[in-house]
PDB file of C-alpha atoms in Angstrom:
ATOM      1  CA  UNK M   1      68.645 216.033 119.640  1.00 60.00           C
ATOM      2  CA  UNK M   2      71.928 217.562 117.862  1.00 64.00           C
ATOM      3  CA  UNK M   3      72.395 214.467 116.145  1.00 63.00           C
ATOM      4  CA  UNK M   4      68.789 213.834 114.901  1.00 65.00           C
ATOM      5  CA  UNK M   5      68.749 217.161 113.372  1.00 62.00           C
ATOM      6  CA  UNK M   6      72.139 217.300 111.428  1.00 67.00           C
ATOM      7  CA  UNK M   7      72.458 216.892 108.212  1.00 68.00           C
ATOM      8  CA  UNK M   8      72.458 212.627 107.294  1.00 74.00           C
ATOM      9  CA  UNK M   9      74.241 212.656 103.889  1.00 74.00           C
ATOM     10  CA  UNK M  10      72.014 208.987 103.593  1.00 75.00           C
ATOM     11  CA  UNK M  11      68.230 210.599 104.198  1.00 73.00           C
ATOM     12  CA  UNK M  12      68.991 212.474 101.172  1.00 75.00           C
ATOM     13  CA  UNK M  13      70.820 210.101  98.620  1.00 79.00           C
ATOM     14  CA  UNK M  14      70.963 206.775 100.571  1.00 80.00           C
ATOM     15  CA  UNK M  15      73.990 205.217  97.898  1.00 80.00           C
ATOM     16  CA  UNK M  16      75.670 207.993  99.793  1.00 79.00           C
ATOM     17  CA  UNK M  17      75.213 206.558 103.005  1.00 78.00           C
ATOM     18  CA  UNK M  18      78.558 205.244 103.540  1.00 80.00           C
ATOM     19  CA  UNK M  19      79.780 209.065 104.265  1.00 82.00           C
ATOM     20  CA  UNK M  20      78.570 208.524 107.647  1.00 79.00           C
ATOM     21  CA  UNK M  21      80.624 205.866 108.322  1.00 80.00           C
ATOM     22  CA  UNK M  22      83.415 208.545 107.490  1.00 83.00           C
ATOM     23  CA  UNK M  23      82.428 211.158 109.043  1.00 80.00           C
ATOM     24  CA  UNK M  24      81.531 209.323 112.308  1.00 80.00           C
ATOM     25  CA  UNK M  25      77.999 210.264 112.181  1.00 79.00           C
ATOM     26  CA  UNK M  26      76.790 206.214 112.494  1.00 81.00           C
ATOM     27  CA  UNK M  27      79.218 205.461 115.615  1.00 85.00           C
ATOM     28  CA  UNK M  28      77.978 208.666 117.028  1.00 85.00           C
ATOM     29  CA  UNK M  29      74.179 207.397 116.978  1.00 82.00           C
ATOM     30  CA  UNK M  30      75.236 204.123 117.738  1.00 86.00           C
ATOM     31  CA  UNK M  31      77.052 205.066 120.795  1.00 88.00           C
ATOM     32  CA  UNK M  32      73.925 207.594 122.256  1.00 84.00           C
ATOM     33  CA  UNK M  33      71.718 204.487 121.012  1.00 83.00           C
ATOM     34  CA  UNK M  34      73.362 202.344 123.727  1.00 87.00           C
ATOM     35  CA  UNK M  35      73.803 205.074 126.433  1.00 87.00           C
ATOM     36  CA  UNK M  36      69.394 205.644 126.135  1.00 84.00           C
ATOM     37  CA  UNK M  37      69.295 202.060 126.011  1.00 85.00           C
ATOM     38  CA  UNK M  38      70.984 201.786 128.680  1.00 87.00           C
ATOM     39  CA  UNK M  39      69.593 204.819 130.777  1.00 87.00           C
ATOM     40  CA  UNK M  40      66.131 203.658 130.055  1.00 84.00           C
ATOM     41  CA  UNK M  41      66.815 199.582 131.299  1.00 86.00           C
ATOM     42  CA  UNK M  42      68.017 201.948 134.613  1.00 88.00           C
ATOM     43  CA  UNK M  43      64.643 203.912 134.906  1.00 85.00           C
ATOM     44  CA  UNK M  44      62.811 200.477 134.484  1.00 86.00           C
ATOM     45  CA  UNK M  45      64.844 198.514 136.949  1.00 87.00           C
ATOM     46  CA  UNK M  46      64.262 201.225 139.405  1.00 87.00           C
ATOM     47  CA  UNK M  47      60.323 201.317 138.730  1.00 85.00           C
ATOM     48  CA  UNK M  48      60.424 197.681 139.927  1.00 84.00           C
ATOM     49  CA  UNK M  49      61.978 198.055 142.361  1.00 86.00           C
ATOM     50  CA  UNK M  50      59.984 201.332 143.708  1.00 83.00           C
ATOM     51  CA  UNK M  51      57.028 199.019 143.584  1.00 80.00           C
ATOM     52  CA  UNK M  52      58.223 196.282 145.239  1.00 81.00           C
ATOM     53  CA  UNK M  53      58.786 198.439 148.037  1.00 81.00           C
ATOM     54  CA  UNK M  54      55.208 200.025 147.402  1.00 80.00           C
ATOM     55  CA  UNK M  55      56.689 203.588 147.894  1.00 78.00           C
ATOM     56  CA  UNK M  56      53.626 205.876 148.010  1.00 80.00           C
ATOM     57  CA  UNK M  57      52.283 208.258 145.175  1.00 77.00           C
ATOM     58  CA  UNK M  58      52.001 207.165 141.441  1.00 78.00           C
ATOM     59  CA  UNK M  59      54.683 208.375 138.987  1.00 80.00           C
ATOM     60  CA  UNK M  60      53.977 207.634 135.395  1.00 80.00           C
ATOM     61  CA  UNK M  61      56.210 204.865 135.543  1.00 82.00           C
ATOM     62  CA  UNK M  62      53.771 202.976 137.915  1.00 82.00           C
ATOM     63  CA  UNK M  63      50.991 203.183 135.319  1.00 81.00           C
ATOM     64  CA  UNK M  64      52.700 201.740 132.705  1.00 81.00           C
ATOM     65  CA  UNK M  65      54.255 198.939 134.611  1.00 82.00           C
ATOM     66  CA  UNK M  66      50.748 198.612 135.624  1.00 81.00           C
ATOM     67  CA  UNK M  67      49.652 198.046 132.120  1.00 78.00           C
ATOM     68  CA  UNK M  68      52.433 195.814 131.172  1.00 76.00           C
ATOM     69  CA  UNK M  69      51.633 193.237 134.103  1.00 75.00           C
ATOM     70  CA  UNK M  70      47.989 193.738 133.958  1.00 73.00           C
ATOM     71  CA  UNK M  71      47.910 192.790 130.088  1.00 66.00           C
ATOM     72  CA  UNK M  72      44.341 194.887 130.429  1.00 60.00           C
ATOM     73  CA  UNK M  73      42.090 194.309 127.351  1.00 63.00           C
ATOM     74  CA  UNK M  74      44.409 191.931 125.764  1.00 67.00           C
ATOM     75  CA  UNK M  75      46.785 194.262 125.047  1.00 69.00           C
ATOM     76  CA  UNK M  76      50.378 193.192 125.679  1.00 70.00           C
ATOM     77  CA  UNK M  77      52.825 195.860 126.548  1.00 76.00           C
ATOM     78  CA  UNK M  78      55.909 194.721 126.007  1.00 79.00           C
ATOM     79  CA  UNK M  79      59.401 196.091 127.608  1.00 80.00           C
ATOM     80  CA  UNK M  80      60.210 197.077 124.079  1.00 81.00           C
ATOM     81  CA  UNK M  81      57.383 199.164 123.692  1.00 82.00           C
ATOM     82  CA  UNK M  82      57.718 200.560 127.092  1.00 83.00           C
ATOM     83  CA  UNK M  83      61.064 201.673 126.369  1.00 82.00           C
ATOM     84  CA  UNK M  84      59.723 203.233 123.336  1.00 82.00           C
ATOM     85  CA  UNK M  85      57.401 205.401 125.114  1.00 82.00           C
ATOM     86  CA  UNK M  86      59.990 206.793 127.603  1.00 82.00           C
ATOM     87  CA  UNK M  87      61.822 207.585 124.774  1.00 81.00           C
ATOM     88  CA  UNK M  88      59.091 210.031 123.789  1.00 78.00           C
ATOM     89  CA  UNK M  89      58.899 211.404 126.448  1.00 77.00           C
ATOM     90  CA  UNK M  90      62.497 211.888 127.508  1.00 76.00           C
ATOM     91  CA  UNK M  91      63.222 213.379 123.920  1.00 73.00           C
ATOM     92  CA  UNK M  92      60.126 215.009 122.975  1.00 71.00           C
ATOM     93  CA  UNK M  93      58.983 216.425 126.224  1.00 73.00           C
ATOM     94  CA  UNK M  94      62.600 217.900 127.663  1.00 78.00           C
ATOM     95  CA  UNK M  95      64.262 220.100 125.008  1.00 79.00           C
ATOM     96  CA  UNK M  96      60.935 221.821 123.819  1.00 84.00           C
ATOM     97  CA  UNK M  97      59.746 222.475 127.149  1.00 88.00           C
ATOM     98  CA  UNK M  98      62.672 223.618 128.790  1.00 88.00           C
ATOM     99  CA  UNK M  99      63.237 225.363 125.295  1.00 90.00           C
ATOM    100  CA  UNK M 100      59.888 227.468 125.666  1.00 92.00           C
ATOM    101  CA  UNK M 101      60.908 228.576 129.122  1.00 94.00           C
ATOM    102  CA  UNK M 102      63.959 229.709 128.198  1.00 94.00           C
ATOM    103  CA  UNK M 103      62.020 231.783 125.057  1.00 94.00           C
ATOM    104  CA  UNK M 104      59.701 233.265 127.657  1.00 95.00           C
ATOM    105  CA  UNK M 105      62.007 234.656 130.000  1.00 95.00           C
ATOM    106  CA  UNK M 106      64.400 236.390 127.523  1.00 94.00           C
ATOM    107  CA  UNK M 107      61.236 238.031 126.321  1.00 94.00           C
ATOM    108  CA  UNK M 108      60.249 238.688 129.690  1.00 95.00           C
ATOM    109  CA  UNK M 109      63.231 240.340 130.560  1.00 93.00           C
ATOM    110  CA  UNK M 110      63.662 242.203 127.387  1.00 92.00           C
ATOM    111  CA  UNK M 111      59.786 243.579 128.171  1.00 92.00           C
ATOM    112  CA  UNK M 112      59.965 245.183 131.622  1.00 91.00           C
ATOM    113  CA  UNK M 113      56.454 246.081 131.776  1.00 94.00           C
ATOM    114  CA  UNK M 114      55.317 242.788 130.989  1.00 95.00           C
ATOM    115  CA  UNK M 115      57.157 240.864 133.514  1.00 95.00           C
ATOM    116  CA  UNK M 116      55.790 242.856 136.180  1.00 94.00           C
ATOM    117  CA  UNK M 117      51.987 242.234 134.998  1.00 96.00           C
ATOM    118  CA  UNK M 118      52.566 238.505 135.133  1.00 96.00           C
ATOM    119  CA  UNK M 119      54.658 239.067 138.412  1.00 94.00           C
ATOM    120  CA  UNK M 120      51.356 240.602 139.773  1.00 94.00           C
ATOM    121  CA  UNK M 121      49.192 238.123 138.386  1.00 94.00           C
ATOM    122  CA  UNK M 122      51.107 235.156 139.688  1.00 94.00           C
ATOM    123  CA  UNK M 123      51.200 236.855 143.406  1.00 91.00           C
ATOM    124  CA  UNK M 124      47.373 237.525 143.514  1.00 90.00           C
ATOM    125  CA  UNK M 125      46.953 233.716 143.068  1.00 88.00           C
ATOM    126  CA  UNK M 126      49.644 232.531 145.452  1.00 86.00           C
ATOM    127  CA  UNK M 127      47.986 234.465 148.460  1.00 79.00           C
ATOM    128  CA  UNK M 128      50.387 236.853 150.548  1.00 68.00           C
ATOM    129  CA  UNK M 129      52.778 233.801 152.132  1.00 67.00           C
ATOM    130  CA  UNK M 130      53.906 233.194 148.272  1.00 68.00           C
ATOM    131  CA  UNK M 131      52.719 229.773 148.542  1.00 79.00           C
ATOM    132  CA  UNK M 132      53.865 227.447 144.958  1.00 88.00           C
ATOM    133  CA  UNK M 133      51.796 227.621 142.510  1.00 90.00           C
ATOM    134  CA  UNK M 134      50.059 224.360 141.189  1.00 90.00           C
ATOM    135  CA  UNK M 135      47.505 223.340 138.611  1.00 90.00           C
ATOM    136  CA  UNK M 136      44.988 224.306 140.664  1.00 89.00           C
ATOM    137  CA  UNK M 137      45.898 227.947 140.005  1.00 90.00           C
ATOM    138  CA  UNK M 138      46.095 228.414 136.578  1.00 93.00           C
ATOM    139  CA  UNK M 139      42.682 229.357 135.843  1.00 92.00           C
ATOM    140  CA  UNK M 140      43.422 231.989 137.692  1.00 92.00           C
ATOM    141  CA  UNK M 141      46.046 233.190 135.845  1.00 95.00           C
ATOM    142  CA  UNK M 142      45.108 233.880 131.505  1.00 95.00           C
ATOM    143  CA  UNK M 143      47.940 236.311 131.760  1.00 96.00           C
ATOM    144  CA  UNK M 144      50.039 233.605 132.400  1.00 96.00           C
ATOM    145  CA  UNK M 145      48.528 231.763 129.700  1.00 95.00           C
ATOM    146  CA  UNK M 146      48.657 234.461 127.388  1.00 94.00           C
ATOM    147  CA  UNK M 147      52.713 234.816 127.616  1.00 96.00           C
ATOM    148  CA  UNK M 148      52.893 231.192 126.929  1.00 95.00           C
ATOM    149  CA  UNK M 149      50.819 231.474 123.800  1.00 92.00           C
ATOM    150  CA  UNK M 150      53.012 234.356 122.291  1.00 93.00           C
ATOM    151  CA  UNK M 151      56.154 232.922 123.389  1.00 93.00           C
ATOM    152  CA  UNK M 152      54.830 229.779 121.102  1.00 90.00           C
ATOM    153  CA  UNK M 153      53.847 232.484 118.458  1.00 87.00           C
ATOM    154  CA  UNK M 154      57.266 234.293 118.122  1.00 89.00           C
ATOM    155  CA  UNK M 155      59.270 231.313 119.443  1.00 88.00           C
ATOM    156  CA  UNK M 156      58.013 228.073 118.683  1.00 84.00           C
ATOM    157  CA  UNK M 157      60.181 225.171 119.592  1.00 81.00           C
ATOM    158  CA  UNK M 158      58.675 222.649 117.425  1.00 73.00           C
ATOM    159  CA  UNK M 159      59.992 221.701 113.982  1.00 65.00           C
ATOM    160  CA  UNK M 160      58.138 223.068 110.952  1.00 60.00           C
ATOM    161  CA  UNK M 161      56.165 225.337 112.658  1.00 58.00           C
ATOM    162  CA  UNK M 162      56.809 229.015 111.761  1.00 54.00           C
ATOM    163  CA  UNK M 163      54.959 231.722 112.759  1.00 52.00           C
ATOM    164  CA  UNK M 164      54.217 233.205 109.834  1.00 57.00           C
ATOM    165  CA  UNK M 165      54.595 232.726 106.127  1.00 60.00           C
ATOM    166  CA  UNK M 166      58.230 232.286 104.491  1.00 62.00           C
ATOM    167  CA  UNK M 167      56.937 234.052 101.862  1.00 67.00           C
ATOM    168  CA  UNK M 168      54.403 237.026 101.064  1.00 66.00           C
ATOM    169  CA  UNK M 169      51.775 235.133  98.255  1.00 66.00           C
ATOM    170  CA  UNK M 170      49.047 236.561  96.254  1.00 67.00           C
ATOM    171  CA  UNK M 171      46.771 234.312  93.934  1.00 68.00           C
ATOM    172  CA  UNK M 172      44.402 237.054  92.244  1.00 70.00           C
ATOM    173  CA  UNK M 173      43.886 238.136  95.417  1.00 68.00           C
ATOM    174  CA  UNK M 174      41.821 235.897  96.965  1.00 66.00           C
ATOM    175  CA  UNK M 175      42.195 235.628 101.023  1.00 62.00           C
ATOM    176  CA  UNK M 176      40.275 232.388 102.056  1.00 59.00           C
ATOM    177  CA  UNK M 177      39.400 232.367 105.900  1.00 54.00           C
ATOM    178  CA  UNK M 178      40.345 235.713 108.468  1.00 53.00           C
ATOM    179  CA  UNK M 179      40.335 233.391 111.471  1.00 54.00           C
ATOM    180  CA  UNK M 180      43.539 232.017 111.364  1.00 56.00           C
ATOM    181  CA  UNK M 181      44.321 229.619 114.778  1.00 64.00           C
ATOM    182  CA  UNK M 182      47.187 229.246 116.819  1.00 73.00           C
ATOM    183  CA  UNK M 183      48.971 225.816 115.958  1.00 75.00           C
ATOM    184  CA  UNK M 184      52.015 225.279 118.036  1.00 79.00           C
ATOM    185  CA  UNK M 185      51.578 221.637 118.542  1.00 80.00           C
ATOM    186  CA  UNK M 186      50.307 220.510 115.050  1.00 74.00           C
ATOM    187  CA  UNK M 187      46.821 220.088 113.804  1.00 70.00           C
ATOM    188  CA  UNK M 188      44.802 216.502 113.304  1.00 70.00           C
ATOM    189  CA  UNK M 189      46.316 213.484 113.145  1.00 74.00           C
ATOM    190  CA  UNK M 190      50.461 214.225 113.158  1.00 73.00           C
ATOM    191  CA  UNK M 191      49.687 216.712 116.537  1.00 76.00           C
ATOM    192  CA  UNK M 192      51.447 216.228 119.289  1.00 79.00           C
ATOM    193  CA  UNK M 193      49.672 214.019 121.967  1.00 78.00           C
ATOM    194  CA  UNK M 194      51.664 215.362 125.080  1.00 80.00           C
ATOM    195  CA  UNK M 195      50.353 219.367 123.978  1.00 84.00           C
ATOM    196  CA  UNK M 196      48.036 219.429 127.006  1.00 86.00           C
ATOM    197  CA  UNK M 197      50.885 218.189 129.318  1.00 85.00           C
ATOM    198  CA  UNK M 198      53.278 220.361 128.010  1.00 87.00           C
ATOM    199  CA  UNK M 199      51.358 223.508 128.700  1.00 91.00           C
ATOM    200  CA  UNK M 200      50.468 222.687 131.991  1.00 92.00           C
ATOM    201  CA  UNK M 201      54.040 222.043 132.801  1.00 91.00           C
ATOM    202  CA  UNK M 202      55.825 225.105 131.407  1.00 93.00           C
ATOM    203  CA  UNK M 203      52.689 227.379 132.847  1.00 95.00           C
ATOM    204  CA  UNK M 204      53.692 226.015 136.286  1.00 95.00           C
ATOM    205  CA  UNK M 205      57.101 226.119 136.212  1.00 95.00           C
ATOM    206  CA  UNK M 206      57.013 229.796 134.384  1.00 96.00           C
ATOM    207  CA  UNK M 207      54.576 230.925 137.251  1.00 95.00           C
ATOM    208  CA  UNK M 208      56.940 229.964 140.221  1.00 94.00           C
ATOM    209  CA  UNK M 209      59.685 230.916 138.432  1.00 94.00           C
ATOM    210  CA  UNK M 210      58.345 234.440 138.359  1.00 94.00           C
ATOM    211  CA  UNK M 211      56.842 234.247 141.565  1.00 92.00           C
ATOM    212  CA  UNK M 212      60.039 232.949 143.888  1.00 92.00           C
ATOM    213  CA  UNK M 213      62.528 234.735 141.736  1.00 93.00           C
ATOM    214  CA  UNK M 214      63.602 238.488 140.130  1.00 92.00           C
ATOM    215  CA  UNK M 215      65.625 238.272 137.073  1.00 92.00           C
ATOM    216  CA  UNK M 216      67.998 240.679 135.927  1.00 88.00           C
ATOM    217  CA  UNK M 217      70.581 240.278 133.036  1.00 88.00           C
ATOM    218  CA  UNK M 218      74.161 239.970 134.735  1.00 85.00           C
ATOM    219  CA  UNK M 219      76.656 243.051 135.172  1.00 75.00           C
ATOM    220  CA  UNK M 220      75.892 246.611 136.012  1.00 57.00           C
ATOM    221  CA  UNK M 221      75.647 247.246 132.663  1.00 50.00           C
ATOM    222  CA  UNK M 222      73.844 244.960 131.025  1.00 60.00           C
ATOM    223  CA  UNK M 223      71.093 246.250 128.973  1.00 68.00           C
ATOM    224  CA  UNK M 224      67.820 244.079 127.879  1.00 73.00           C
ATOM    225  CA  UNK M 225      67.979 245.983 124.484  1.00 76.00           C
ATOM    226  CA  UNK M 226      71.510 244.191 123.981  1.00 78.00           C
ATOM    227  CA  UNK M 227      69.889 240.717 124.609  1.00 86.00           C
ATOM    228  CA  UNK M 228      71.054 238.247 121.574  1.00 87.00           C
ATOM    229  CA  UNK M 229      67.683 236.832 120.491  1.00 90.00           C
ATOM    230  CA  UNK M 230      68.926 234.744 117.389  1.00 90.00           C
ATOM    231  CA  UNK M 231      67.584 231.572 116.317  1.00 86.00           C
ATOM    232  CA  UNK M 232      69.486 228.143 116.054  1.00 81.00           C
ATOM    233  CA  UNK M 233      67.759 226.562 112.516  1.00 72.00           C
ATOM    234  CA  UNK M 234      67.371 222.642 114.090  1.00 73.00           C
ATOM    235  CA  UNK M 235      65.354 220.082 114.867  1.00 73.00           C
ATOM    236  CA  UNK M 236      64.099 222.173 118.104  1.00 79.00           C
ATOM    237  CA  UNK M 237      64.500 226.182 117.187  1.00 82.00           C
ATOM    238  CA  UNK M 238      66.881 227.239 120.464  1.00 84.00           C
ATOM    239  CA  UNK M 239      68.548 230.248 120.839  1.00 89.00           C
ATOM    240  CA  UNK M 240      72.169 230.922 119.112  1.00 88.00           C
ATOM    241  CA  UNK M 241      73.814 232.088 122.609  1.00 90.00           C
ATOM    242  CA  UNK M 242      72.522 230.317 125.971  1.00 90.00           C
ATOM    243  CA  UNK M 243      70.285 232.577 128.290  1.00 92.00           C
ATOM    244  CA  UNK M 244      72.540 233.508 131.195  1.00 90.00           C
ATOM    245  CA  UNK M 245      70.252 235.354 134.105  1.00 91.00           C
ATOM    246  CA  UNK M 246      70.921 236.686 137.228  1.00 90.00           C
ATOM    247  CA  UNK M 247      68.234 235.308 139.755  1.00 91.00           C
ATOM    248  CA  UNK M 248      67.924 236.887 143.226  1.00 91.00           C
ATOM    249  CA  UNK M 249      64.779 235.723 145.778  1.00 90.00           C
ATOM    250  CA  UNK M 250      62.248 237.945 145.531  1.00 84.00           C
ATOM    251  CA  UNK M 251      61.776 239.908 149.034  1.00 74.00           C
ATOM    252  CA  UNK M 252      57.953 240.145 148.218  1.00 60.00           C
TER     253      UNK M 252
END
């Protein structure tokens, strides 16, 4: 992801392009090229194998191998292509959801008060043994869902997305529309097809997060208000320094 969102000399003026070769910005990509490549013939291989052994439940994997020896409908799925799609999913589904998560907690912890509503929240739901929460459980949790939405608001991961104008414009003026909608996946055509995936993910994985662990910024004195909440400008918006927590089991 570092390397897709550096600056490539030959995007901008491509008789320019040969810089890379200087720099060693083309062996670079070449080299991670080979490693996915590579990674991705393993995660196949394995898939094959898993269902040659017809190891029980259905990963994602199963479906499309399904497809690609089905040929359903006519429509060939070729290894290519099915390399192509865990590519999307290993590069577009990791850093911005893990990247969220890691948004949400620093705000968490920087907002006291909040934590412990959603902390309350998740518990209700989970039933006094603390039992994981699932999918199952999230409509029972819109505080949950809210925290999510505003950590996309102030914090959102994807590229060209801001949260609010660069710039303060006034035509005459005229306002057109009040409603204005919460986008943090894209609108129409260009959106991002794993959005409803994504939430579901990083609302279950923020829920048991909050409900097996408390999180405290390390050292005695460590204050929230100190927290470094700078922005990294690339292709995913991360924060400057890494989020370093202290995370002890929660005793109820």
């Amino acid at each position: 992801m570092e390397l897709v969102g550096d600056f490539n000399v030959g995007d901008y003026i491509p008789w320019f392009g040969w810089i890379n070769l200087i720099n060693g910005q083309e062996s670079k990509l070449k080299r991670v090229a080979k490693e996915l490549d590579e990674y991705f013939e393993t995660i196949l291989e394995e898939g094959i194998q898993r269902k040659d052994e017809k190891v029980k439940g259905e990963t994602v994997m199963d479906v499309l191998l399904d497809l690609h020896e089905k040929n359903a409908n006519g429509f060939v799925l070729q290894r290519e292509s099915l390399n192509a799609i865990i590519l999307d999913m290993f590069v577009a589904g990791t850093d911005t959801t893990y990247t969220l998560l890691e948004w949400a907690l620093s705000e968490l912890v920087k907002n006291n008060n909040i934590m412990s509503k959603l902390k309350a929240e998740v518990r209700r739901s989970s039933g006094s043994k603390l039992n994981c929460i699932t999918e199952d459980n999230l409509e029972e949790l819109p505080y949950l869902k809210a925290v999510i939405k505003e950590t996309l608001r102030m914090h959102p991961p994807g590229v060209l997305i801001p949260r609010e104008s660069t710039n303060d414009i006034n035509i005459m003026g005229e306002i057109r529309g009040q409603n204005f909608e919460l986008i943090p996946f894209g609108y129409g055509r260009r959106s991002c097809p794993g959005s409803v995936f994504a939430l579901i993910l990083a609302e279950v994985a923020l829920a048991n997060l909050i409900l097996k662990f408390d999180f405290a910024l390390p050292g005695e004195t460590s204050s929230s208000e100190h927290l470094d909440m700078r922005e990294v400008p690339s292709l995913v918006v991360k924060r400057q320094t890494p989020l370093v927590l202290k995370a002890t089991l929660s005793d109820s």
